[in-house]
PDB file of C-alpha atoms in Angstrom:
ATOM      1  CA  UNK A   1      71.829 -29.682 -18.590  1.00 76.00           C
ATOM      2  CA  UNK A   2      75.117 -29.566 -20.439  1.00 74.00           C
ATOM      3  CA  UNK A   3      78.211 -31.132 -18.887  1.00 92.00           C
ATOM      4  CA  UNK A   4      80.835 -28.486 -17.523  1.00 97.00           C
ATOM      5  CA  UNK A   5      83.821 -28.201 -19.456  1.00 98.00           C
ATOM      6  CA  UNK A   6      86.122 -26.769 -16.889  1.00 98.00           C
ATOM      7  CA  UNK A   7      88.930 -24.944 -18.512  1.00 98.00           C
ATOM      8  CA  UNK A   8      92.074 -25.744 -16.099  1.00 97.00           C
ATOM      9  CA  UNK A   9      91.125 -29.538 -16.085  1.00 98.00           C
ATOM     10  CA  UNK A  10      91.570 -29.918 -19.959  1.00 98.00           C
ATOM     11  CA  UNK A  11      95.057 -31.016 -21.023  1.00 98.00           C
ATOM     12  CA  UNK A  12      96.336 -28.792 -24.122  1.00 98.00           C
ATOM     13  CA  UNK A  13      95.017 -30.708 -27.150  1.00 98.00           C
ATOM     14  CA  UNK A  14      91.617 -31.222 -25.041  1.00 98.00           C
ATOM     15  CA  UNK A  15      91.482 -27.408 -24.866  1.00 98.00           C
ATOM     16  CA  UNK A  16      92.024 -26.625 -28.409  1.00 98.00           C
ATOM     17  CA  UNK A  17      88.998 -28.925 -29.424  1.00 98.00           C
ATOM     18  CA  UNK A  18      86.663 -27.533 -26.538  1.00 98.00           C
ATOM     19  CA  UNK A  19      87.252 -23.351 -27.740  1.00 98.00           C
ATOM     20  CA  UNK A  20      87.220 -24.800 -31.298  1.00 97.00           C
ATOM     21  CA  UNK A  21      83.599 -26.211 -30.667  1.00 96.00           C
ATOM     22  CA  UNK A  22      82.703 -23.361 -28.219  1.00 97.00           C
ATOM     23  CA  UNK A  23      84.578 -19.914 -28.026  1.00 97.00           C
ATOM     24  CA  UNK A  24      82.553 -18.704 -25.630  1.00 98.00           C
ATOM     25  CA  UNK A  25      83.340 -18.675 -21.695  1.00 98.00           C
ATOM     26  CA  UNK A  26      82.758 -17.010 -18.399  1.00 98.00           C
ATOM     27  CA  UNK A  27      85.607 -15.801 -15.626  1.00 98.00           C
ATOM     28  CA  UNK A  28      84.542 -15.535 -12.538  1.00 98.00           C
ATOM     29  CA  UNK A  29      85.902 -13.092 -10.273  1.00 98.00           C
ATOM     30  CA  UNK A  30      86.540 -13.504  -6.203  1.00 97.00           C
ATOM     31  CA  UNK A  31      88.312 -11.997  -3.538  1.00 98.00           C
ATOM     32  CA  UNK A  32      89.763 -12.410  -0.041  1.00 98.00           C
ATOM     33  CA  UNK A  33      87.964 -10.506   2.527  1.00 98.00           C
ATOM     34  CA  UNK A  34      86.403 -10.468   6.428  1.00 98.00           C
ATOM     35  CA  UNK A  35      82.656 -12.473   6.137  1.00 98.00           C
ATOM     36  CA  UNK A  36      82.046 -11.645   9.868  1.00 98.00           C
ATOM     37  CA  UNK A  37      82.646 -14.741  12.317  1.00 98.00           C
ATOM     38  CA  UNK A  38      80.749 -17.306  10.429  1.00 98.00           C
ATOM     39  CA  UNK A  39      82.275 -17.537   6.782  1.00 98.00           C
ATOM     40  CA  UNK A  40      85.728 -17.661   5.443  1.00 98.00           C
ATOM     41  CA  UNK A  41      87.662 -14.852   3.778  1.00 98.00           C
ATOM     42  CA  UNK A  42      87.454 -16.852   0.143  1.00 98.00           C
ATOM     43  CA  UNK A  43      83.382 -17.010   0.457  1.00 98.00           C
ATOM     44  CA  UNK A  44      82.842 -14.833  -2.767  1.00 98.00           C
ATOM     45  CA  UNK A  45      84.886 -17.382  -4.561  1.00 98.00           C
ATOM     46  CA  UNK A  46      82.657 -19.964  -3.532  1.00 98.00           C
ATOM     47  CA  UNK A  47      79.641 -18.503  -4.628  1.00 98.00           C
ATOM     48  CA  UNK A  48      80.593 -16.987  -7.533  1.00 98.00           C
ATOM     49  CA  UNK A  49      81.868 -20.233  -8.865  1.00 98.00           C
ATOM     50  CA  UNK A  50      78.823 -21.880  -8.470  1.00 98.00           C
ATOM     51  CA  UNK A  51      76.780 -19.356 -10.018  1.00 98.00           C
ATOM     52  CA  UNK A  52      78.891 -19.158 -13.519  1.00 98.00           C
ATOM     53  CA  UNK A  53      79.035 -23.517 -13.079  1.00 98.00           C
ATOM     54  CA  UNK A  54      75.490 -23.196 -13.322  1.00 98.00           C
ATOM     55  CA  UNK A  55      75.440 -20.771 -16.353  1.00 98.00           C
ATOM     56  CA  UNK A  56      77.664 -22.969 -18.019  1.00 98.00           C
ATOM     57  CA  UNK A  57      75.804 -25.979 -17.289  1.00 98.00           C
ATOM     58  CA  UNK A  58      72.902 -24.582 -18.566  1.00 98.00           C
ATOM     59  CA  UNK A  59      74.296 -22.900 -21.937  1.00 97.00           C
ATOM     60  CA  UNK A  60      77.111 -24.507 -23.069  1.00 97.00           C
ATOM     61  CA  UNK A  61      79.652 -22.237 -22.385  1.00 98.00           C
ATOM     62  CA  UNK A  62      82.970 -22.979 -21.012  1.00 98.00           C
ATOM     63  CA  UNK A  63      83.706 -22.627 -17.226  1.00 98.00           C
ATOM     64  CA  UNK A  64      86.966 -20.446 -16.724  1.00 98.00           C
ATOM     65  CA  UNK A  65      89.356 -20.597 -14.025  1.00 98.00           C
ATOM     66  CA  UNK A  66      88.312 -18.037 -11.052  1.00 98.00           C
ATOM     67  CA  UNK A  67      90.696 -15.262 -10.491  1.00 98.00           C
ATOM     68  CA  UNK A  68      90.906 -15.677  -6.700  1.00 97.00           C
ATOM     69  CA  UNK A  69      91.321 -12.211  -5.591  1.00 97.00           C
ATOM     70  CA  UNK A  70      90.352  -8.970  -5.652  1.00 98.00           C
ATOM     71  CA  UNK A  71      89.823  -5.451  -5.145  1.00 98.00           C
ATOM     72  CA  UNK A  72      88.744  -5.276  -1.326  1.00 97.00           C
ATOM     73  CA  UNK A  73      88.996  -1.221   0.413  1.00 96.00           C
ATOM     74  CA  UNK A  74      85.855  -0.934   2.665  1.00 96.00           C
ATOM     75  CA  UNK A  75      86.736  -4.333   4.568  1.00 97.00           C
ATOM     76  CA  UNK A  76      90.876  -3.738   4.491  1.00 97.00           C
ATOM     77  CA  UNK A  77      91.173  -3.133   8.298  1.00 98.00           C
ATOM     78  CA  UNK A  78      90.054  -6.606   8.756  1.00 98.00           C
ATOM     79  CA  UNK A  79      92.288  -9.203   9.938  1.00 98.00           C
ATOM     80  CA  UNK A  80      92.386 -11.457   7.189  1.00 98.00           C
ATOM     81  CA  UNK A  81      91.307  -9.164   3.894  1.00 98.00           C
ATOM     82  CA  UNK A  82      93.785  -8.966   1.189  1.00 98.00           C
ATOM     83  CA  UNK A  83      93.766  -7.004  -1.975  1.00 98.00           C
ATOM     84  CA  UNK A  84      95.049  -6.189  -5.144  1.00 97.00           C
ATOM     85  CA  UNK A  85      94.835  -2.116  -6.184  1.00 97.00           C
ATOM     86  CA  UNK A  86      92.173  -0.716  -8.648  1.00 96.00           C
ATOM     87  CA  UNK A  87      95.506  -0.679 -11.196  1.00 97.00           C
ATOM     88  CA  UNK A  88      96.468  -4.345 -10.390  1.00 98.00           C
ATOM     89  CA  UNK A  89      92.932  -5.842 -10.926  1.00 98.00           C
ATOM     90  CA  UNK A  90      92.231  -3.957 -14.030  1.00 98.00           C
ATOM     91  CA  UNK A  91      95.954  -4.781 -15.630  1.00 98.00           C
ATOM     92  CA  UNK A  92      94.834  -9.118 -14.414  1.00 98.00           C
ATOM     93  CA  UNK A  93      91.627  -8.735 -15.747  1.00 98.00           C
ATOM     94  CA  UNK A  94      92.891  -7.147 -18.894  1.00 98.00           C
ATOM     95  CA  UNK A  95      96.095  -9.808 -19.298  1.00 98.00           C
ATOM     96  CA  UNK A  96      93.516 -12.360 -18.355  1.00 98.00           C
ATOM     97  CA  UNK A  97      91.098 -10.917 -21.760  1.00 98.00           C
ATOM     98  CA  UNK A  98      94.183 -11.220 -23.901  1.00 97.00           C
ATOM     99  CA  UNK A  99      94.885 -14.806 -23.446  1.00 98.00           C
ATOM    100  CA  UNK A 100      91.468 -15.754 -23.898  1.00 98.00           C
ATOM    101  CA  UNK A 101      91.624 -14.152 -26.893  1.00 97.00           C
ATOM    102  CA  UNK A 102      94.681 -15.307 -28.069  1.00 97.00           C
ATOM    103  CA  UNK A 103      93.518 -18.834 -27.782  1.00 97.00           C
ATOM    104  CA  UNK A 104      90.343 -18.805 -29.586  1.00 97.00           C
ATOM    105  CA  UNK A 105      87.807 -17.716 -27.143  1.00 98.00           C
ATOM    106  CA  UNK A 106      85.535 -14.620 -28.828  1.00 97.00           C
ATOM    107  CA  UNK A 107      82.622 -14.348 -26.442  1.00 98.00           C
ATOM    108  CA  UNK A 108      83.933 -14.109 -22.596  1.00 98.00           C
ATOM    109  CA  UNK A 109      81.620 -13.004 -20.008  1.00 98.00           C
ATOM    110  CA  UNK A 110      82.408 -11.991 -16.664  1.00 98.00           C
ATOM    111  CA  UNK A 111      80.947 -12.407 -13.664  1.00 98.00           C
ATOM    112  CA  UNK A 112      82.161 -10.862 -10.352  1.00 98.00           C
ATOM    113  CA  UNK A 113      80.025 -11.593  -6.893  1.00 96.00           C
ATOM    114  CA  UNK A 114      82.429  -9.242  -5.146  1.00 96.00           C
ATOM    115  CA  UNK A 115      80.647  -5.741  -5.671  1.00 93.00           C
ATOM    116  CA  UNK A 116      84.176  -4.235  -5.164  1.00 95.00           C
ATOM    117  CA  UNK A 117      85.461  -5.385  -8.018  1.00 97.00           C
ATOM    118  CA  UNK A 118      82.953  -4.045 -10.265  1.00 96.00           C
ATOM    119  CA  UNK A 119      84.803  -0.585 -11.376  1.00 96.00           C
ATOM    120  CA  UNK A 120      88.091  -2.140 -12.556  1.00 97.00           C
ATOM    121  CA  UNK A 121      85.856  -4.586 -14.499  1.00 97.00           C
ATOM    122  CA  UNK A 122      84.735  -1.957 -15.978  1.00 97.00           C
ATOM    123  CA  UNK A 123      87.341  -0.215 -16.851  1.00 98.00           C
ATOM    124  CA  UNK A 124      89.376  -3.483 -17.787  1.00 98.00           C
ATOM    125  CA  UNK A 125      86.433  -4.281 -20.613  1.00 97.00           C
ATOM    126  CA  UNK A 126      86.150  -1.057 -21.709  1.00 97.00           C
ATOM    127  CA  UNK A 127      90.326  -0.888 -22.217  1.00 97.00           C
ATOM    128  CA  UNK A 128      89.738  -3.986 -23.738  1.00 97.00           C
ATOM    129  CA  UNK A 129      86.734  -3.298 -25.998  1.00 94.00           C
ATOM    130  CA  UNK A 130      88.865  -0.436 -27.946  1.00 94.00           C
ATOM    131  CA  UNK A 131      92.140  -2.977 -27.676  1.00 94.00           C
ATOM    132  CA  UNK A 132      90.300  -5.044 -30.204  1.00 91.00           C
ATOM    133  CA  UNK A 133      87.896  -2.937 -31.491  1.00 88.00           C
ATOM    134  CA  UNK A 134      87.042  -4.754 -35.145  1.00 82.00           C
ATOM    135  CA  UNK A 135      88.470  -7.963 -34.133  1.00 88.00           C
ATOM    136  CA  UNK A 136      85.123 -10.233 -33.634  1.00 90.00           C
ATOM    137  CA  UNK A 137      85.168 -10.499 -29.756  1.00 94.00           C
ATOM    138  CA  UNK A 138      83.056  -9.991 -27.528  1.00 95.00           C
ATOM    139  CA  UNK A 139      83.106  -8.814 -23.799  1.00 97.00           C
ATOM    140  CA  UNK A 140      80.515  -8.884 -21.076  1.00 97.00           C
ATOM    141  CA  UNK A 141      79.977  -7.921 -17.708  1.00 97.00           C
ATOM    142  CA  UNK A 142      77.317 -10.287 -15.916  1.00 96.00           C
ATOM    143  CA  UNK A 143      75.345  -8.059 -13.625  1.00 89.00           C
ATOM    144  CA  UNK A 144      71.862  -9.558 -12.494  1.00 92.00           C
ATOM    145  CA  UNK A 145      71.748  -7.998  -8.911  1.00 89.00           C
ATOM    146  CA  UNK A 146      68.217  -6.228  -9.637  1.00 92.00           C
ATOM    147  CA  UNK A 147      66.836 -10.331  -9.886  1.00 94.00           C
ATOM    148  CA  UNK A 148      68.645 -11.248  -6.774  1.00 94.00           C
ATOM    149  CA  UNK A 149      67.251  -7.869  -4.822  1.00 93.00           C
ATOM    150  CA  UNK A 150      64.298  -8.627  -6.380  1.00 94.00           C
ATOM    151  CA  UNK A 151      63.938 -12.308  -4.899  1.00 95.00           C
ATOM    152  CA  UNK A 152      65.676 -10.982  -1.673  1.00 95.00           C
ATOM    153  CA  UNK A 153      62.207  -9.072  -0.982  1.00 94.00           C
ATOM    154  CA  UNK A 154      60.216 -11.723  -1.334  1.00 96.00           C
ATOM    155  CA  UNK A 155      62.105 -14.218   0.698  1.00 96.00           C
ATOM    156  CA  UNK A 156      64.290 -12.271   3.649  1.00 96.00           C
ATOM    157  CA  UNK A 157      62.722 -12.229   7.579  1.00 97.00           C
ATOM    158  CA  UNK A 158      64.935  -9.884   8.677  1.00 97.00           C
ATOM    159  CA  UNK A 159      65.483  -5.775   7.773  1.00 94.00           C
ATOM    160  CA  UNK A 160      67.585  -4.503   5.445  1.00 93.00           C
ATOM    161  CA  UNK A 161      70.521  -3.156   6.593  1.00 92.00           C
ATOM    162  CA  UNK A 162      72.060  -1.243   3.754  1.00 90.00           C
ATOM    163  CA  UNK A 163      69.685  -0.782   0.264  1.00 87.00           C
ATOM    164  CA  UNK A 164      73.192  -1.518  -1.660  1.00 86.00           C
ATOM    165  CA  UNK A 165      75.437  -3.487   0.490  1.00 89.00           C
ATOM    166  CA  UNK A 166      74.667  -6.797   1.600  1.00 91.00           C
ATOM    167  CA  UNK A 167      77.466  -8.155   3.291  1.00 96.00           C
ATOM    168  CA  UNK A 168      77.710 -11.195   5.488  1.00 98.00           C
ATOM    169  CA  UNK A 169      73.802 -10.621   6.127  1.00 98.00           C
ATOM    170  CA  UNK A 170      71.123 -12.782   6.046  1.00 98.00           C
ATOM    171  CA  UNK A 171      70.847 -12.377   1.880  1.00 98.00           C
ATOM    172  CA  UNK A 172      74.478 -13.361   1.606  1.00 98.00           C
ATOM    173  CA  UNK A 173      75.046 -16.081   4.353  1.00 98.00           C
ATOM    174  CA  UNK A 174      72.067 -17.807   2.429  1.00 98.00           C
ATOM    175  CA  UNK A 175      73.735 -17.981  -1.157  1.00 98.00           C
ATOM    176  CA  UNK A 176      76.512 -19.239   0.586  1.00 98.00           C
ATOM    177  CA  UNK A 177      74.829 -21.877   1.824  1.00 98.00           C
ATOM    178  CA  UNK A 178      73.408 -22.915  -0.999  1.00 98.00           C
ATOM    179  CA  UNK A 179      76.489 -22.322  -3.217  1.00 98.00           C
ATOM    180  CA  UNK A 180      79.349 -23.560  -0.695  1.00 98.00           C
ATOM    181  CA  UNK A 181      77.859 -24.940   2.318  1.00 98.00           C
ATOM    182  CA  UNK A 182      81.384 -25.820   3.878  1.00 98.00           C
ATOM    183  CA  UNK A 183      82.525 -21.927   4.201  1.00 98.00           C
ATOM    184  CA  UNK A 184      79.569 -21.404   6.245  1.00 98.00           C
ATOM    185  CA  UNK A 185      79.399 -21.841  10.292  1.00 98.00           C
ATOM    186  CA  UNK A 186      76.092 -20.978  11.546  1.00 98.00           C
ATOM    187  CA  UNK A 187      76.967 -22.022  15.034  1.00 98.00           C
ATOM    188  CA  UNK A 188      79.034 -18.779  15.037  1.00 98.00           C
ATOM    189  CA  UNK A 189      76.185 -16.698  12.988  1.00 98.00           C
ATOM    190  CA  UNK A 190      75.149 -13.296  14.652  1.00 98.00           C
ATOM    191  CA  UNK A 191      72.875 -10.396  14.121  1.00 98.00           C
ATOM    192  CA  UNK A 192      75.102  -7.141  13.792  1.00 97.00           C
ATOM    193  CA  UNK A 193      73.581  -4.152  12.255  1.00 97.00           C
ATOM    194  CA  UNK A 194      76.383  -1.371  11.540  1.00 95.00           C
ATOM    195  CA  UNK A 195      76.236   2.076  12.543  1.00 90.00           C
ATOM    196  CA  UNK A 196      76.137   3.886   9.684  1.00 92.00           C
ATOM    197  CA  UNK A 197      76.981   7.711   9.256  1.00 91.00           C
ATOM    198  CA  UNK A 198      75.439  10.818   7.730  1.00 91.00           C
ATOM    199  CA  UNK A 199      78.045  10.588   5.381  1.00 93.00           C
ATOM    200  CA  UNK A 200      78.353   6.882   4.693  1.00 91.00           C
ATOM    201  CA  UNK A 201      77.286   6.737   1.103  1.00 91.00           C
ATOM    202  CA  UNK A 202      78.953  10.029   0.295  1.00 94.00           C
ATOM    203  CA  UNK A 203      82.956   9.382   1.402  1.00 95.00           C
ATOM    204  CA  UNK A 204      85.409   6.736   1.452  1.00 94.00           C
ATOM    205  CA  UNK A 205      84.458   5.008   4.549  1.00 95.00           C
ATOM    206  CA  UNK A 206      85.906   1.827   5.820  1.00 96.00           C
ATOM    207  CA  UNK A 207      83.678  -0.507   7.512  1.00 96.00           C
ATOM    208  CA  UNK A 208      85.435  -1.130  10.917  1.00 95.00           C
ATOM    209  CA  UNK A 209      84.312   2.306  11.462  1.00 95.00           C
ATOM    210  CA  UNK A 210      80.615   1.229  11.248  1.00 95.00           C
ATOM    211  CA  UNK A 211      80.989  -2.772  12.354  1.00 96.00           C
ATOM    212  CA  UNK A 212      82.810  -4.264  15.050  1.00 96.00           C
ATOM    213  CA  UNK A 213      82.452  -6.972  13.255  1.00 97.00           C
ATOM    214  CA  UNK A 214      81.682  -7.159   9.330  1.00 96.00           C
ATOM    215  CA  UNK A 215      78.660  -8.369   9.282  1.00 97.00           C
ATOM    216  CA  UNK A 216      75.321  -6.555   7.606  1.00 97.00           C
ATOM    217  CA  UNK A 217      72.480  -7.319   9.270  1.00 97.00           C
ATOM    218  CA  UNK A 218      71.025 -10.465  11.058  1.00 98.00           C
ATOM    219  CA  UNK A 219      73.382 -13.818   9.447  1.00 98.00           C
ATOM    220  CA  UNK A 220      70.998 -16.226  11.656  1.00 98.00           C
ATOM    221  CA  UNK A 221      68.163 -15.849  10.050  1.00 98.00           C
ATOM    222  CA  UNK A 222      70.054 -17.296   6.859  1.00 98.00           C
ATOM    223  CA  UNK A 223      69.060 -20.436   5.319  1.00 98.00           C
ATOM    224  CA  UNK A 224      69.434 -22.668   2.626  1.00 98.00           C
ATOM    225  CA  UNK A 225      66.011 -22.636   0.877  1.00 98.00           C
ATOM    226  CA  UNK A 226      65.961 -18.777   0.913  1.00 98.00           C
ATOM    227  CA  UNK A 227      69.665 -19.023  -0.719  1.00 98.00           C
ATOM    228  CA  UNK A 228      68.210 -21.396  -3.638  1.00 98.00           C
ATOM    229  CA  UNK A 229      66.041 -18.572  -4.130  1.00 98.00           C
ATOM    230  CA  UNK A 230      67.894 -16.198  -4.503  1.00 98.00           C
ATOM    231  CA  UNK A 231      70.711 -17.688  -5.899  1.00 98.00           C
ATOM    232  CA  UNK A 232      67.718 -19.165  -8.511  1.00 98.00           C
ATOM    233  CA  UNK A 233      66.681 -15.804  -9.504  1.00 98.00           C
ATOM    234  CA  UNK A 234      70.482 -14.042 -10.373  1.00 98.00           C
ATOM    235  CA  UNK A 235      71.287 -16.956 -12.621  1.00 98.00           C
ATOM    236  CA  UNK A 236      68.125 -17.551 -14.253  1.00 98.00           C
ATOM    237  CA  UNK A 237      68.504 -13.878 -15.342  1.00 98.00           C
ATOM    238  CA  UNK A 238      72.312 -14.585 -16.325  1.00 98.00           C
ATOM    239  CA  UNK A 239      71.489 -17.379 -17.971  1.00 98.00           C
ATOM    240  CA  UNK A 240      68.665 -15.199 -20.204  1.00 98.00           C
ATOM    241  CA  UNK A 241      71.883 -12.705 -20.703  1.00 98.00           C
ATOM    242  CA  UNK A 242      74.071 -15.158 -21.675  1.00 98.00           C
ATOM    243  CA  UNK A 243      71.358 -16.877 -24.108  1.00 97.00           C
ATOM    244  CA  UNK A 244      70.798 -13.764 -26.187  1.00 97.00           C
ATOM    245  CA  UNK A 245      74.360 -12.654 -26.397  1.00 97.00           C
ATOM    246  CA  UNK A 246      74.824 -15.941 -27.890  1.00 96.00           C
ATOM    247  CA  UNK A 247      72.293 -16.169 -30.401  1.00 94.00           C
ATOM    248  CA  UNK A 248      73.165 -12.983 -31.433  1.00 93.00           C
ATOM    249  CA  UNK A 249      76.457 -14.501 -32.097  1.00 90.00           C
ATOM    250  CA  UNK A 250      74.774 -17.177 -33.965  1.00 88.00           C
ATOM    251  CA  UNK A 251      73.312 -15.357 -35.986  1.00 89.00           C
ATOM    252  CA  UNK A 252      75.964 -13.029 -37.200  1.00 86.00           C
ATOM    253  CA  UNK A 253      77.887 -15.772 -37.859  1.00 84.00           C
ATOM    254  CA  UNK A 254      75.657 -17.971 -39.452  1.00 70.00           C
ATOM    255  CA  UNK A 255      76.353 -20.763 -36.635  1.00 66.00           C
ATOM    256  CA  UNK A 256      73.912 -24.182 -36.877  1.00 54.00           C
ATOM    257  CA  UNK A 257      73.051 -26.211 -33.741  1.00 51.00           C
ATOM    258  CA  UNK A 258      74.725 -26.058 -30.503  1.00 52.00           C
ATOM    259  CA  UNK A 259      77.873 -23.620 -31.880  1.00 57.00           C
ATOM    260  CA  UNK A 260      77.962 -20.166 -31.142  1.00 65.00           C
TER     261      UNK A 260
END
């Protein structure tokens, strides 16, 4: 396991040296929204720190600073959610891309827990991919869910309540655990299953109109062990994403040892 270099604890000449030795580093993505009774509104910032702390310790590759917020519609009507528009997260993200560029980094992944943010990521790489088009950079989008799902089945006790969404749920209330134990209250876990519509899947829908309370599904049957699981699985199969975008680096750039 590699030591984290954390970008926002490096003093200036300290960064310098650490993109000189490794231009390669992963942004995680957050956001501010209603967890149901039991977790706090900055939750997805918890885990998905974790997970990219983990890539990096594993790989090499230098731990960004998390961009706090997010793109949050479906859970809006929640006391507590905050947002930024599609338009504001895709201009950060892209602003954000630019000044890793600018200062040496040429392989930056991205890794967003937060499924809403996923479309302006999107679009921000893509903008971003013809910005410097020919310029020897790199951008990718981290997206492993099909390992955590995967893991989910093996491991979860209770139903599913959504085959996309898994929100505040047992699946979810369990990474937390295991990524950021002290955003989690299980004393004030319940089971909630929403009442979904025909229509659901097919129109804008916030969630108040399905949940009372946010939650997914049954948050007490959560646990720690089951969130090492699946936690285990996503980043294993980051890591392996992360790994071969990097040696694929290596190799078109003729890089020796431990350099990308």
């Amino acid at each position: 396991m590699a030591n984290v270099v954390e970008w926002g604890r490096l003093t200036w000449p300290e960064a310098e040296e650490a993109v000189r030795r490794m231009p390669a580093g992963i942004l995680p993505l957050g956001a501010i929204e209603a967890h149901g009774p039991h977790m706090t509104l900055d939750v997805d910032n918890g885990i998905c720190t974790e997970q990219c702390r983990r890539i990096c310790e594993r790989t090499g590759i230098i731990l960004l600073p998390t961009i706090p917020m997010g793109q949050v519609w479906s859970l809006y009507r929640f006391p507590g959610t905050l947002t930024w528009s599609y338009y504001t997260l895709i201009a950060v993200v892209k602003d954000t891309l630019s000044s890793l560029f600018d200062h040496g980094f040429r392989v930056i992944f991205i890794h967003s827990h937060h499924y809403g943010n996923v479309p302006a990521v999107k679009q921000a790489v893509r903008e971003s991919y013809e910005r410097y088009m020919g310029r020897d950079v790199k951008f990718v989008i981290l997206e492993e869910r099909g390992a955590m799902r995967a893991a989910a089945e093996r491991v979860r006790t209770s139903p599913c309540a959504h085959p996309v969404f898994q929100h505040a749920c047992e699946v979810e209330t369990s990474q937390a655990l295991e990524c950021c134990p002290e955003r989690v209250y299980m004393d004030r876990a319940i089971c909630d299953y929403p009442r979904f519509t025909e229509d659901f899947d097919s129109t804008p829908t916030y969630w108040d109109v399905v949940t009372d309370t946010g939650v997914m599904g049954d948050a007490t049957a959560a646990t720690r062990e089951k969130g090492a699981a699946l936690i285990g699985a996503e980043v294993d199969a980051m890591v392996k994403k992360v790994d071969y975008v990097l040696g694929e680096y290596r190799r078109a750039h003729h890089c020796e040892g431990d350099e990308p």
